[in-house]
């Protein structure tokens, strides 16, 4: 308690000493600030870069392609163009698989069970390409049947929740669900063990049904293609050009990253380079702090000598100077991290990358800045502590 | 006055420095100062007045002799002990006020309080009180750089008084001041220590000598 109080007195005193010569303080902090800024920027850029590399490698490994479009006409993608994509040698299936809506209220007409679930619009090719399987009821062929206007497929989990799933070994009975006020009979139940797990908790409609009942133009209108691994990037490029030769649909390659992390080592090396760079600049900053504090101590010989004459112990005088460097390091660390992250963010934005930052980074680099300042403050602190109490009397 | 009742008792205290060359700065001398009295140390420049004052003030140890303060031996104490001793008992006023220019009067006075456990409120109150004693209550928040020479010395005195020292040592407190201001400072010192503190003033100001209970004259490092 007593120690704590005296620490705050010391800290206030140290802060006041720093503020006495703000430009000195700024000069003192700039080195550490640069060090912390370059370390944090370099590490963030290295991490982001690794994310980019992972993404590209995953593209090489991915077995499906997703392209997303805006401004798709109400009757959907052109069948001829889809056939062109389907005709590519590495493509085994292709079709629409759109997230029409993120959340629509679903209820069973005879029960009060209500859930809010995504509505997917798909055709046969899209279901197949996404790895979605019909486990009960009508096959996906019925999605193309223009005669059946009020049917829906329901994901496995949702079917359980709504109570429309058949008992073991039984066939699907004719049941009805209501999605946003429209009644549909459940044509089939689907499952997905691939990368589209949310299907299991969704309602799937054909495009004409969705357009006439749910309405709207769909949130994420997509074409999914199942491809031979390694060809995803090439197919995605071809699909974008084929499906949207005029650019009206603003098609974008959204092929998802495969979860597996490749090239960890390369990324690690990049981070190490960043840390080394920051460490080196931090070292220079440490010397700058030592230098400025040394000058400051020299400048304050009388003041520090006076403190000594008044009975401040050597330890307390040394701690005062160390606290000054610690505060300078902390401020420099916080500012440096902010500057570094801002630069990294700007860099990523320029390159269209998504910034990746390890959550502990700010703590680590700020801590590093404080540590470097404290080390830089050791010599000046020792020098201050050795000022003779006679100094004030003799000057 | 007998040695038994003296607050400060020097016996054969002298100082010889070895570097750069062996030099005798203060020849062995005896001195007794009773608590609450005032002493003026006079003598020509370079006589050794500051040296004597610094030994009394525990700023440096003598090279010989014994020094007892309130009956306890000062010789052979560690630097840390001496710092603690100064912190507890001594206030200093120097020829120059050594204020921190960028800080207010009251912040400068607060530097004189070395007890880190004193609460902030007590500290502020105490500083305000001593500023009042030296007649600067109204300038508490003025920056030291904006004070006149006389005011600066008053702040320095307030800083020395802030911890209620039992001994106040002033080394040529008037040397840097014009005559009337210097006189006012001497009066102030006499006045503030009239409340029980022991006052040791180094000066070649003859009027200070007239006011003192005891005058110690130093010439060429010897008590004359
Ligand atoms: N540490 C020291 N080393 C060498 N000479 C010193 C030292 N301290 C004081 N002196 C010398 O001793 C003499 C007395 O000094 P001082 O006590 O400051 O005199 P005064 O205060 O009477 O003017 C001076 O000549 C000074 O140069
Ligand atoms: Mg002198």
Coordinates of C-alpha atoms and ligand atoms in Angstrom, one line a residue:
Chain A
X1 CA 0.0 0.0 0.0
X2 CA 2.7 2.4 1.1
X3 CA 4.9 1.3 -1.8
X4 CA 2.1 1.8 -4.2
X5 CA 1.4 5.2 -3.1
X6 CA 5.0 6.3 -3.3
X7 CA 5.1 4.8 -6.8
X8 CA 2.4 7.0 -8.0
X9 CA 4.1 10.0 -6.4
X10 CA 7.2 9.0 -8.3
X11 CA 5.3 8.5 -11.5
X12 CA 3.6 11.9 -11.2
X13 CA 7.0 13.4 -10.6
X14 CA 8.5 11.6 -13.5
X15 CA 5.7 12.6 -15.8
X16 CA 6.1 16.2 -14.7
X17 CA 9.9 16.0 -15.5
X18 CA 9.1 14.7 -19.0
X19 CA 6.6 17.5 -19.6
X20 CA 9.1 20.1 -18.5
X21 CA 10.9 19.6 -21.8
X22 CA 8.2 18.2 -24.1
X23 CA 10.4 18.3 -27.2
X24 CA 13.2 16.4 -25.5
X25 CA 10.5 13.8 -24.5
X26 CA 9.3 13.7 -28.1
X27 CA 12.8 13.2 -29.4
X28 CA 13.4 10.5 -26.8
X29 CA 10.3 8.7 -27.7
X30 CA 10.6 8.9 -31.4
X31 CA 13.2 6.1 -31.6
X32 CA 11.1 3.6 -29.6
X33 CA 8.0 4.7 -31.5
X34 CA 9.7 3.9 -34.8
X35 CA 10.8 0.6 -33.5
X36 CA 7.4 -0.4 -32.2
X37 CA 5.7 0.9 -35.3
X38 CA 8.0 -1.0 -37.7
X39 CA 7.8 -4.1 -35.6
X40 CA 4.0 -4.1 -35.4
X41 CA 3.5 -3.1 -39.1
X42 CA 6.1 -5.7 -40.3
X43 CA 4.5 -8.5 -38.2
X44 CA 1.0 -7.6 -39.3
X45 CA 2.0 -7.4 -42.9
X46 CA 3.9 -10.7 -42.6
X47 CA 0.8 -12.3 -41.1
X48 CA -1.5 -10.9 -43.8
X49 CA 0.9 -11.9 -46.5
X50 CA 0.8 -15.4 -45.1
X51 CA -2.9 -15.3 -45.3
X52 CA -2.6 -14.3 -48.9
X53 CA -0.2 -17.1 -49.6
X54 CA -2.5 -19.6 -47.8
X55 CA -5.4 -18.4 -49.9
X56 CA -3.6 -18.9 -53.2
X57 CA -2.3 -22.3 -52.1
X58 CA -5.7 -23.3 -51.0
X59 CA -7.1 -22.2 -54.3
X60 CA -4.7 -24.7 -55.9
X61 CA -6.0 -27.4 -53.6
X62 CA -9.7 -26.4 -53.4
X63 CA -12.1 -28.8 -55.1
X64 CA -14.8 -26.3 -55.7
X65 CA -15.2 -22.9 -57.2
X66 CA -17.7 -20.2 -56.0
X67 CA -18.4 -17.1 -58.1
X68 CA -20.8 -14.5 -56.8
X69 CA -22.8 -12.1 -58.8
X70 CA -25.0 -9.0 -58.6
X71 CA -27.6 -7.9 -61.0
X72 CA -28.5 -11.5 -62.0
X73 CA -31.8 -11.5 -64.0
X74 CA -34.9 -12.9 -62.4
X75 CA -34.8 -16.1 -64.4
X76 CA -31.2 -16.7 -63.3
X77 CA -27.9 -17.5 -65.0
X78 CA -28.0 -18.3 -68.6
X79 CA -28.3 -22.1 -69.1
X80 CA -26.1 -21.9 -72.2
X81 CA -23.3 -20.3 -70.4
X82 CA -23.6 -22.7 -67.4
X83 CA -23.3 -25.5 -69.9
X84 CA -20.1 -24.0 -71.2
X85 CA -18.7 -24.1 -67.8
X86 CA -20.0 -27.5 -67.2
X87 CA -18.3 -28.6 -70.4
X88 CA -14.9 -27.8 -69.0
X89 CA -12.8 -30.9 -68.5
X90 CA -12.1 -30.5 -64.8
X91 CA -15.6 -29.6 -63.9
X92 CA -17.8 -32.4 -62.7
X93 CA -20.9 -30.4 -61.8
X94 CA -22.0 -26.8 -61.8
X95 CA -25.1 -24.8 -61.0
X96 CA -26.7 -22.1 -59.0
X97 CA -26.4 -22.3 -55.3
X98 CA -27.4 -18.9 -53.9
X99 CA -28.0 -17.7 -50.4
X100 CA -31.2 -16.1 -51.2
X101 CA -31.9 -14.8 -47.7
X102 CA -30.1 -15.1 -44.4
X103 CA -33.1 -15.5 -42.2
X104 CA -36.8 -16.2 -42.9
X105 CA -39.3 -17.3 -40.3
X106 CA -40.3 -20.9 -40.8
X107 CA -43.1 -22.6 -39.1
X108 CA -44.9 -25.9 -39.5
X109 CA -48.5 -25.1 -40.5
X110 CA -49.9 -27.5 -37.8
X111 CA -47.5 -26.7 -35.0
X112 CA -46.1 -23.6 -33.3
X113 CA -42.5 -24.4 -33.9
X114 CA -40.8 -21.4 -35.4
X115 CA -37.2 -21.0 -36.5
X116 CA -35.5 -18.4 -38.5
X117 CA -33.4 -20.0 -41.2
X118 CA -31.5 -19.2 -44.4
X119 CA -33.3 -19.8 -47.7
X120 CA -31.1 -21.3 -50.4
X121 CA -31.9 -21.2 -54.1
X122 CA -30.4 -24.0 -56.0
X123 CA -30.7 -26.1 -59.1
X124 CA -29.7 -29.7 -59.5
X125 CA -26.2 -28.9 -60.6
X126 CA -25.7 -26.5 -57.8
X127 CA -26.8 -29.0 -55.2
X128 CA -24.5 -31.6 -56.6
X129 CA -21.5 -29.2 -56.9
X130 CA -22.0 -28.1 -53.3
X131 CA -22.0 -31.7 -52.1
X132 CA -25.6 -31.6 -51.0
X133 CA -27.4 -35.0 -51.0
X134 CA -31.1 -35.7 -50.9
X135 CA -31.5 -38.3 -48.2
X136 CA -35.3 -38.5 -48.2
X137 CA -38.0 -37.8 -50.7
X138 CA -37.9 -36.4 -54.2
X139 CA -34.5 -36.2 -56.0
X140 CA -33.1 -32.8 -56.9
X141 CA -34.4 -33.3 -60.4
X142 CA -37.7 -32.0 -59.2
X143 CA -36.1 -28.6 -58.6
X144 CA -36.3 -28.1 -62.3
X145 CA -39.9 -29.2 -62.5
X146 CA -41.9 -26.2 -63.6
X147 CA -45.2 -27.9 -62.7
X148 CA -44.5 -28.1 -59.0
X149 CA -44.7 -24.5 -57.7
X150 CA -45.0 -25.0 -53.9
X151 CA -42.4 -27.5 -52.9
X152 CA -39.3 -27.1 -50.8
X153 CA -36.4 -29.2 -49.7
X154 CA -35.5 -29.0 -46.0
X155 CA -32.1 -29.5 -44.4
X156 CA -31.7 -32.4 -42.1
X157 CA -31.4 -30.5 -38.8
X158 CA -34.3 -28.2 -39.7
X159 CA -36.4 -31.2 -40.6
X160 CA -35.8 -32.6 -37.2
X161 CA -36.6 -29.3 -35.5
X162 CA -39.8 -29.0 -37.5
X163 CA -40.8 -32.6 -37.0
X164 CA -41.1 -33.3 -40.7
X165 CA -38.3 -35.9 -40.7
X166 CA -39.6 -39.5 -41.2
X167 CA -39.0 -42.1 -38.6
X168 CA -36.2 -44.6 -39.2
X169 CA -36.9 -46.8 -42.2
X170 CA -40.1 -44.9 -43.0
X171 CA -40.8 -42.9 -46.1
X172 CA -41.2 -39.1 -46.1
X173 CA -44.8 -38.3 -45.4
X174 CA -46.5 -35.4 -47.0
X175 CA -46.1 -32.5 -44.7
X176 CA -46.3 -28.8 -45.1
X177 CA -44.1 -25.9 -43.9
X178 CA -44.8 -22.2 -44.0
X179 CA -42.0 -19.8 -44.9
X180 CA -42.8 -16.2 -44.5
X181 CA -46.5 -16.8 -45.0
X182 CA -46.2 -19.1 -48.0
X183 CA -47.0 -22.8 -47.6
X184 CA -44.8 -25.4 -49.2
X185 CA -45.0 -29.1 -49.2
X186 CA -41.7 -30.8 -48.2
X187 CA -40.4 -32.6 -51.3
X188 CA -37.2 -33.8 -49.8
X189 CA -34.7 -33.7 -47.0
X190 CA -31.1 -32.9 -47.7
X191 CA -27.7 -33.3 -45.9
X192 CA -24.3 -31.8 -46.6
X193 CA -21.1 -33.2 -45.2
X194 CA -18.9 -30.9 -47.3
X195 CA -18.1 -27.3 -47.0
X196 CA -21.7 -26.1 -47.0
X197 CA -22.8 -27.4 -43.6
X198 CA -25.4 -24.6 -43.2
X199 CA -27.5 -26.4 -45.7
X200 CA -28.6 -28.7 -43.0
X201 CA -30.4 -25.9 -41.3
X202 CA -31.8 -24.2 -44.4
X203 CA -34.8 -24.3 -46.7
X204 CA -34.0 -24.9 -50.3
X205 CA -36.2 -23.6 -53.1
X206 CA -35.9 -23.6 -56.9
X207 CA -35.3 -20.2 -58.4
X208 CA -38.8 -19.8 -59.9
X209 CA -40.4 -20.7 -56.6
X210 CA -38.3 -18.3 -54.6
X211 CA -38.9 -15.5 -57.1
X212 CA -42.6 -15.9 -56.9
X213 CA -43.0 -16.5 -53.2
X214 CA -40.1 -15.1 -51.1
X215 CA -39.4 -12.5 -53.8
X216 CA -36.5 -10.2 -54.1
X217 CA -33.3 -10.8 -56.1
X218 CA -31.4 -12.8 -53.6
X219 CA -28.6 -11.7 -51.3
X220 CA -25.6 -13.7 -52.5
X221 CA -26.3 -15.1 -55.9
X222 CA -23.7 -17.7 -56.7
X223 CA -22.6 -20.3 -59.0
X224 CA -20.8 -23.3 -57.5
X225 CA -18.8 -25.7 -59.5
X226 CA -17.2 -28.9 -58.3
X227 CA -13.8 -29.3 -59.9
X228 CA -10.7 -31.4 -60.0
X229 CA -8.3 -30.2 -57.2
X230 CA -5.7 -27.9 -58.6
X231 CA -7.9 -26.4 -61.3
X232 CA -10.0 -24.2 -59.1
X233 CA -8.2 -21.0 -60.0
X234 CA -8.4 -21.6 -63.7
X235 CA -12.0 -22.7 -63.6
X236 CA -12.9 -19.6 -61.5
X237 CA -11.3 -17.3 -64.0
X238 CA -13.0 -19.0 -66.9
X239 CA -16.4 -19.1 -65.2
X240 CA -16.2 -15.4 -64.4
X241 CA -15.5 -14.6 -68.1
X242 CA -18.1 -17.0 -69.5
X243 CA -21.0 -16.3 -67.2
X244 CA -20.5 -12.6 -67.4
X245 CA -18.8 -11.6 -70.7
X246 CA -20.2 -8.0 -70.6
X247 CA -19.4 -7.5 -66.9
X248 CA -23.1 -6.7 -66.1
X249 CA -23.3 -9.2 -63.4
X250 CA -20.2 -8.0 -61.5
X251 CA -19.1 -11.5 -61.0
X252 CA -16.5 -12.1 -58.3
X253 CA -14.4 -15.2 -57.5
X254 CA -15.4 -16.2 -54.0
X255 CA -13.8 -19.6 -54.0
X256 CA -13.3 -20.3 -50.3
X257 CA -10.0 -21.1 -48.7
X258 CA -9.5 -24.6 -47.7
X259 CA -9.0 -24.9 -44.0
X260 CA -5.6 -26.5 -44.1
X261 CA -2.7 -24.2 -43.4
X262 CA 0.2 -24.5 -45.8
X263 CA 3.4 -22.6 -45.8
X264 CA 3.4 -21.9 -42.1
X265 CA 7.1 -21.9 -42.2
X266 CA 7.3 -19.2 -44.9
X267 CA 4.9 -17.1 -42.9
X268 CA 6.9 -17.7 -39.7
X269 CA 10.0 -16.6 -41.5
X270 CA 8.3 -13.4 -42.6
X271 CA 7.2 -12.7 -39.1
X272 CA 10.7 -13.3 -37.8
X273 CA 12.1 -10.8 -40.4
X274 CA 9.5 -8.3 -39.2
X275 CA 10.3 -8.8 -35.6
X276 CA 14.1 -8.6 -36.3
X277 CA 13.5 -5.4 -38.2
X278 CA 11.4 -3.9 -35.4
X279 CA 13.9 -5.2 -32.9
X280 CA 16.8 -3.5 -34.7
X281 CA 15.0 -0.2 -34.9
X282 CA 13.9 -0.7 -31.3
X283 CA 17.6 -1.0 -30.4
X284 CA 18.3 2.2 -32.1
X285 CA 15.4 3.7 -30.2
X286 CA 16.8 2.4 -26.9
X287 CA 20.1 4.1 -27.6
X288 CA 18.2 7.3 -28.5
X289 CA 16.4 7.1 -25.1
X290 CA 19.6 6.4 -23.3
X291 CA 21.2 9.4 -25.0
X292 CA 18.4 11.8 -24.4
X293 CA 18.0 10.8 -20.8
X294 CA 21.7 11.1 -20.3
X295 CA 21.5 14.7 -21.6
X296 CA 18.5 15.3 -19.5
X297 CA 20.3 14.0 -16.3
X298 CA 23.2 16.2 -17.2
X299 CA 20.9 19.2 -17.6
X300 CA 19.4 18.5 -14.3
X301 CA 22.5 17.9 -12.2
X302 CA 21.5 20.6 -9.8
X303 CA 17.9 19.4 -9.4
X304 CA 18.9 15.8 -8.9
X305 CA 21.8 16.9 -6.6
X306 CA 19.2 18.9 -4.7
X307 CA 17.0 15.9 -4.3
X308 CA 20.0 14.0 -3.1
X309 CA 20.9 16.7 -0.6
X310 CA 17.3 16.7 0.7
X311 CA 17.7 13.1 1.5
X312 CA 16.4 11.2 -1.5
X313 CA 18.1 7.8 -1.5
X314 CA 20.2 6.9 -4.6
X315 CA 17.7 4.2 -5.3
X316 CA 14.8 6.6 -5.4
X317 CA 16.6 9.1 -7.7
X318 CA 17.5 6.2 -10.0
X319 CA 13.9 5.0 -9.9
X320 CA 12.7 8.5 -10.8
X321 CA 14.8 8.5 -14.0
X322 CA 13.9 4.9 -14.8
X323 CA 10.2 5.8 -14.4
X324 CA 10.7 8.6 -16.8
X325 CA 12.1 6.3 -19.4
X326 CA 9.3 3.8 -18.6
X327 CA 6.6 6.3 -19.1
X328 CA 8.3 7.6 -22.3
X329 CA 8.5 3.9 -23.5
X330 CA 4.8 3.3 -22.7
X331 CA 3.6 6.4 -24.5
X332 CA 6.0 5.7 -27.4
X333 CA 4.8 2.1 -27.5
X334 CA 1.1 3.0 -27.7
X335 CA 1.7 5.7 -30.3
X336 CA 4.1 3.4 -32.2
X337 CA 1.6 0.6 -32.3
X338 CA -1.2 2.9 -33.5
X339 CA 1.1 4.3 -36.2
X340 CA 2.4 0.8 -37.2
X341 CA -1.1 -0.7 -37.4
X342 CA -2.4 2.3 -39.3
X343 CA 0.4 1.9 -41.9
X344 CA -0.2 -1.8 -42.1
X345 CA -3.9 -1.3 -42.6
X346 CA -3.3 1.3 -45.3
X347 CA -0.9 -1.1 -47.0
X348 CA -3.3 -4.0 -46.9
X349 CA -6.1 -1.7 -48.1
X350 CA -4.0 -0.7 -51.1
X351 CA -3.4 -4.3 -52.0
X352 CA -7.0 -5.4 -51.3
X353 CA -5.9 -7.8 -48.6
X354 CA -7.7 -8.6 -45.4
X355 CA -5.6 -7.5 -42.5
X356 CA -4.6 -10.3 -40.2
X357 CA -3.4 -9.3 -36.7
X358 CA -2.5 -11.6 -33.9
X359 CA -4.5 -10.4 -30.9
X360 CA -1.5 -10.3 -28.6
X361 CA 0.5 -8.2 -30.9
X362 CA -0.2 -4.8 -29.3
X363 CA 0.6 -6.1 -25.9
X364 CA 3.8 -7.7 -27.1
X365 CA 5.1 -4.7 -29.0
X366 CA 4.1 -2.2 -26.4
X367 CA 5.8 -4.4 -23.8
X368 CA 8.8 -4.6 -26.0
X369 CA 8.9 -0.8 -26.3
X370 CA 8.7 -0.3 -22.5
X371 CA 11.3 -3.0 -21.9
X372 CA 13.7 -1.3 -24.4
X373 CA 13.2 2.1 -22.8
X374 CA 13.8 0.7 -19.4
X375 CA 17.1 -0.9 -20.5
X376 CA 18.0 2.4 -22.2
X377 CA 17.2 4.2 -19.0
X378 CA 19.5 2.0 -16.9
X379 CA 22.7 3.9 -17.5
X380 CA 21.2 7.4 -17.1
X381 CA 19.4 6.2 -13.9
X382 CA 22.7 4.9 -12.5
X383 CA 24.3 8.2 -13.5
X384 CA 21.6 10.2 -11.8
X385 CA 21.9 8.0 -8.7
X386 CA 25.6 8.7 -8.4
X387 CA 25.2 12.5 -8.4
X388 CA 26.8 13.7 -5.1
X389 CA 24.6 15.5 -2.7
X390 CA 27.3 18.2 -2.6
X391 CA 26.4 19.2 -6.2
X392 CA 23.6 21.5 -5.2
X393 CA 25.8 23.2 -2.6
X394 CA 28.8 23.6 -4.9
X395 CA 26.9 25.0 -8.0
Chain B
X1 CA 26.9 25.1 26.9
X2 CA 28.1 21.5 27.6
X3 CA 28.6 18.7 25.1
X4 CA 25.8 16.7 26.7
X5 CA 23.0 19.1 25.8
X6 CA 24.3 20.0 22.3
X7 CA 22.2 18.9 19.3
X8 CA 25.3 19.1 17.1
X9 CA 28.7 18.1 18.6
X10 CA 31.8 18.2 16.5
X11 CA 35.1 17.0 18.0
X12 CA 38.3 17.3 16.1
X13 CA 36.4 17.3 12.8
X14 CA 38.6 18.1 9.8
X15 CA 38.8 17.4 6.1
X16 CA 41.7 16.5 4.0
X17 CA 41.2 15.5 0.4
X18 CA 43.7 13.2 -1.4
X19 CA 42.8 13.9 -5.0
X20 CA 44.0 15.5 -7.1
X21 CA 46.7 16.3 -4.6
X22 CA 46.6 15.9 -0.8
X23 CA 45.1 19.1 0.4
X24 CA 44.0 20.1 3.9
X25 CA 40.7 22.0 3.5
X26 CA 39.5 22.0 7.1
X27 CA 41.8 21.7 10.1
X28 CA 40.4 19.7 13.1
X29 CA 37.9 21.8 15.0
X30 CA 35.3 21.5 17.8
X31 CA 31.8 22.9 17.6
X32 CA 28.7 22.6 19.8
X33 CA 25.4 23.8 18.7
X34 CA 22.5 23.7 21.1
X35 CA 19.0 22.8 19.7
X36 CA 17.0 25.9 18.7
X37 CA 20.0 28.3 18.6
X38 CA 21.4 30.0 15.6
X39 CA 25.0 29.9 14.3
X40 CA 26.6 32.2 11.8
X41 CA 29.7 30.8 10.0
X42 CA 31.8 33.7 8.6
X43 CA 35.1 34.1 6.9
X44 CA 36.7 35.0 3.6
X45 CA 36.1 33.3 0.3
X46 CA 37.7 29.9 0.1
X47 CA 38.2 29.6 3.9
X48 CA 36.3 26.4 4.2
X49 CA 32.8 27.6 5.3
X50 CA 30.9 25.6 2.8
X51 CA 33.0 22.6 3.7
X52 CA 32.1 22.9 7.4
X53 CA 28.4 23.4 6.6
X54 CA 28.4 20.4 4.3
X55 CA 29.9 18.2 7.0
X56 CA 27.3 19.5 9.5
X57 CA 24.6 18.8 6.9
X58 CA 25.9 15.2 6.4
X59 CA 26.5 15.9 2.7
X60 CA 30.0 14.6 3.1
X61 CA 31.8 12.8 5.9
X62 CA 34.8 14.4 7.5
X63 CA 38.1 12.6 7.1
X64 CA 38.7 12.8 10.9
X65 CA 37.1 13.5 14.2
X66 CA 33.7 12.6 15.6
X67 CA 30.3 14.0 14.9
X68 CA 27.4 13.4 17.1
X69 CA 23.9 14.5 16.3
X70 CA 21.4 14.4 19.2
X71 CA 23.8 12.1 20.9
X72 CA 24.1 9.5 18.1
X73 CA 27.2 9.0 16.1
X74 CA 27.3 10.1 12.5
X75 CA 30.7 8.7 11.6
X76 CA 30.9 5.5 9.7
X77 CA 27.3 5.6 8.5
X78 CA 26.4 4.4 5.0
X79 CA 25.4 6.8 2.2
X80 CA 21.9 5.4 2.5
X81 CA 21.8 6.1 6.2
X82 CA 23.1 9.6 5.7
X83 CA 20.4 10.3 3.1
X84 CA 17.8 9.0 5.4
X85 CA 19.2 11.3 8.2
X86 CA 19.1 14.3 5.9
X87 CA 15.7 13.4 4.8
X88 CA 14.5 13.3 8.4
X89 CA 16.4 16.2 10.0
X90 CA 17.8 18.7 7.6
X91 CA 16.7 21.5 5.4
X92 CA 19.0 23.3 3.0
X93 CA 19.0 26.7 1.4
X94 CA 21.8 27.4 -1.1
X95 CA 23.3 30.5 -2.7
X96 CA 21.1 29.7 -5.7
X97 CA 17.6 28.8 -5.3
X98 CA 17.8 25.8 -7.7
X99 CA 14.1 25.8 -8.4
X100 CA 12.7 23.8 -11.3
X101 CA 11.8 26.7 -13.6
X102 CA 8.9 25.0 -15.4
X103 CA 7.0 24.1 -12.2
X104 CA 4.9 26.1 -9.9
X105 CA 6.1 27.5 -6.5
X106 CA 4.0 25.0 -4.7
X107 CA 5.3 22.1 -6.8
X108 CA 8.9 23.2 -6.0
X109 CA 8.0 23.3 -2.3
X110 CA 6.6 19.9 -2.5
X111 CA 10.0 18.6 -3.6
X112 CA 11.1 19.3 -0.1
X113 CA 8.8 16.7 1.4
X114 CA 10.7 13.5 1.2
X115 CA 8.3 11.3 3.1
X116 CA 6.5 9.3 0.3
X117 CA 3.8 8.1 2.6
X118 CA 2.4 11.5 3.4
X119 CA -1.0 11.8 1.9
X120 CA -1.6 14.2 -1.0
X121 CA -3.9 16.3 1.0
X122 CA -1.5 16.6 3.9
X123 CA 1.3 17.4 1.5
X124 CA -0.7 20.2 -0.2
X125 CA -1.7 21.6 3.1
X126 CA 1.8 21.6 4.4
X127 CA 3.2 23.3 1.3
X128 CA 0.6 25.9 1.4
X129 CA 1.4 26.5 5.0
X130 CA 5.1 27.0 4.5
X131 CA 4.5 29.2 1.5
X132 CA 2.3 31.3 3.8
X133 CA 5.2 31.4 6.3
X134 CA 7.5 32.9 3.7
X135 CA 4.8 35.3 2.6
X136 CA 4.1 33.8 -0.8
X137 CA 0.7 32.2 -0.3
X138 CA -0.7 34.2 -3.2
X139 CA 2.0 33.0 -5.6
X140 CA 1.6 29.3 -5.0
X141 CA 0.6 28.5 -8.6
X142 CA 3.1 30.9 -10.3
X143 CA 5.8 29.2 -12.4
X144 CA 9.2 29.5 -10.7
X145 CA 10.6 31.1 -13.9
X146 CA 8.2 34.0 -13.4
X147 CA 9.3 34.8 -9.9
X148 CA 11.7 37.6 -8.8
X149 CA 15.1 36.8 -7.2
X150 CA 13.8 37.4 -3.7
X151 CA 10.7 35.4 -4.3
X152 CA 12.7 32.5 -5.6
X153 CA 14.7 32.5 -2.4
X154 CA 11.6 32.5 -0.4
X155 CA 10.3 29.5 -2.3
X156 CA 13.7 27.8 -1.7
X157 CA 13.3 28.5 2.0
X158 CA 9.7 27.2 2.0
X159 CA 11.0 24.1 0.3
X160 CA 13.6 23.6 3.1
X161 CA 11.0 24.2 5.8
X162 CA 8.4 21.9 4.2
X163 CA 9.5 18.8 6.1
X164 CA 9.9 20.8 9.4
X165 CA 13.6 20.1 9.7
X166 CA 15.3 20.2 13.1
X167 CA 18.3 22.0 11.5
X168 CA 18.2 24.5 8.6
X169 CA 21.5 25.1 6.9
X170 CA 21.8 28.1 4.6
X171 CA 25.0 28.6 2.6
X172 CA 25.3 32.2 1.6
X173 CA 21.6 32.7 1.0
X174 CA 22.0 36.4 0.4
X175 CA 25.1 36.4 -1.9
X176 CA 23.1 36.5 -5.1
X177 CA 20.6 39.1 -3.9
X178 CA 20.7 42.9 -3.6
X179 CA 21.1 44.3 -0.1
X180 CA 17.5 45.0 1.0
X181 CA 16.3 41.7 -0.5
X182 CA 19.1 39.9 1.3
X183 CA 18.2 41.5 4.5
X184 CA 14.6 40.5 4.2
X185 CA 15.7 36.9 3.6
X186 CA 17.9 36.9 6.7
X187 CA 15.1 38.3 8.7
X188 CA 12.8 35.6 7.3
X189 CA 15.3 32.9 8.2
X190 CA 15.6 34.2 11.7
X191 CA 11.9 34.5 12.0
X192 CA 11.0 31.0 10.7
X193 CA 13.6 29.3 12.9
X194 CA 12.5 31.2 15.9
X195 CA 9.9 28.5 16.3
X196 CA 12.5 25.9 17.5
X197 CA 14.6 24.9 14.5
X198 CA 18.3 25.2 14.7
X199 CA 19.7 27.6 12.1
X200 CA 23.2 27.5 10.6
X201 CA 23.9 30.4 8.2
X202 CA 27.1 30.8 6.2
X203 CA 27.6 34.4 5.2
X204 CA 30.0 37.2 5.1
X205 CA 27.1 39.5 5.9
X206 CA 28.0 41.2 9.2
X207 CA 24.4 41.8 10.1
X208 CA 23.7 38.1 10.1
X209 CA 26.5 37.7 12.6
X210 CA 24.9 40.3 14.9
X211 CA 21.6 38.3 14.9
X212 CA 23.2 34.9 15.8
X213 CA 23.6 33.2 19.1
X214 CA 27.0 32.0 18.1
X215 CA 29.5 33.1 15.5
X216 CA 32.1 30.8 14.0
X217 CA 34.8 32.5 12.1
X218 CA 36.8 30.4 9.7
X219 CA 40.0 31.6 8.1
X220 CA 42.2 29.3 6.0
X221 CA 40.4 26.2 7.1
X222 CA 40.9 27.0 10.8
X223 CA 38.6 28.3 13.4
X224 CA 39.7 31.8 14.2
Ligands
LIG1 N1 36.6 18.2 -2.7 C1 37.5 19.2 -2.8 N2 38.7 18.9 -3.4 C2 39.6 19.9 -3.5 N3 39.5 21.1 -3.0 C3 38.3 21.4 -2.4 C4 37.3 20.5 -2.3 N4 36.3 21.1 -1.6 C5 36.7 22.3 -1.3 N5 37.9 22.5 -1.8 C6 38.7 23.7 -1.6 O1 38.7 24.1 -0.3 C7 38.6 25.4 -0.1 C8 37.5 25.8 0.8 O2 36.3 25.7 0.1 P1 34.9 26.1 0.6 O3 34.5 25.4 1.8 O4 33.9 26.1 -0.5 O5 35.1 27.7 1.0 P2 34.1 28.8 1.3 O6 32.8 28.3 1.3 O7 34.6 29.4 2.6 O8 34.3 29.8 0.2 C9 38.5 26.1 -1.5 O9 39.8 26.5 -1.8 C10 38.1 24.9 -2.3 O10 38.6 25.1 -3.6
LIG2 MG1 31.1 28.7 0.1

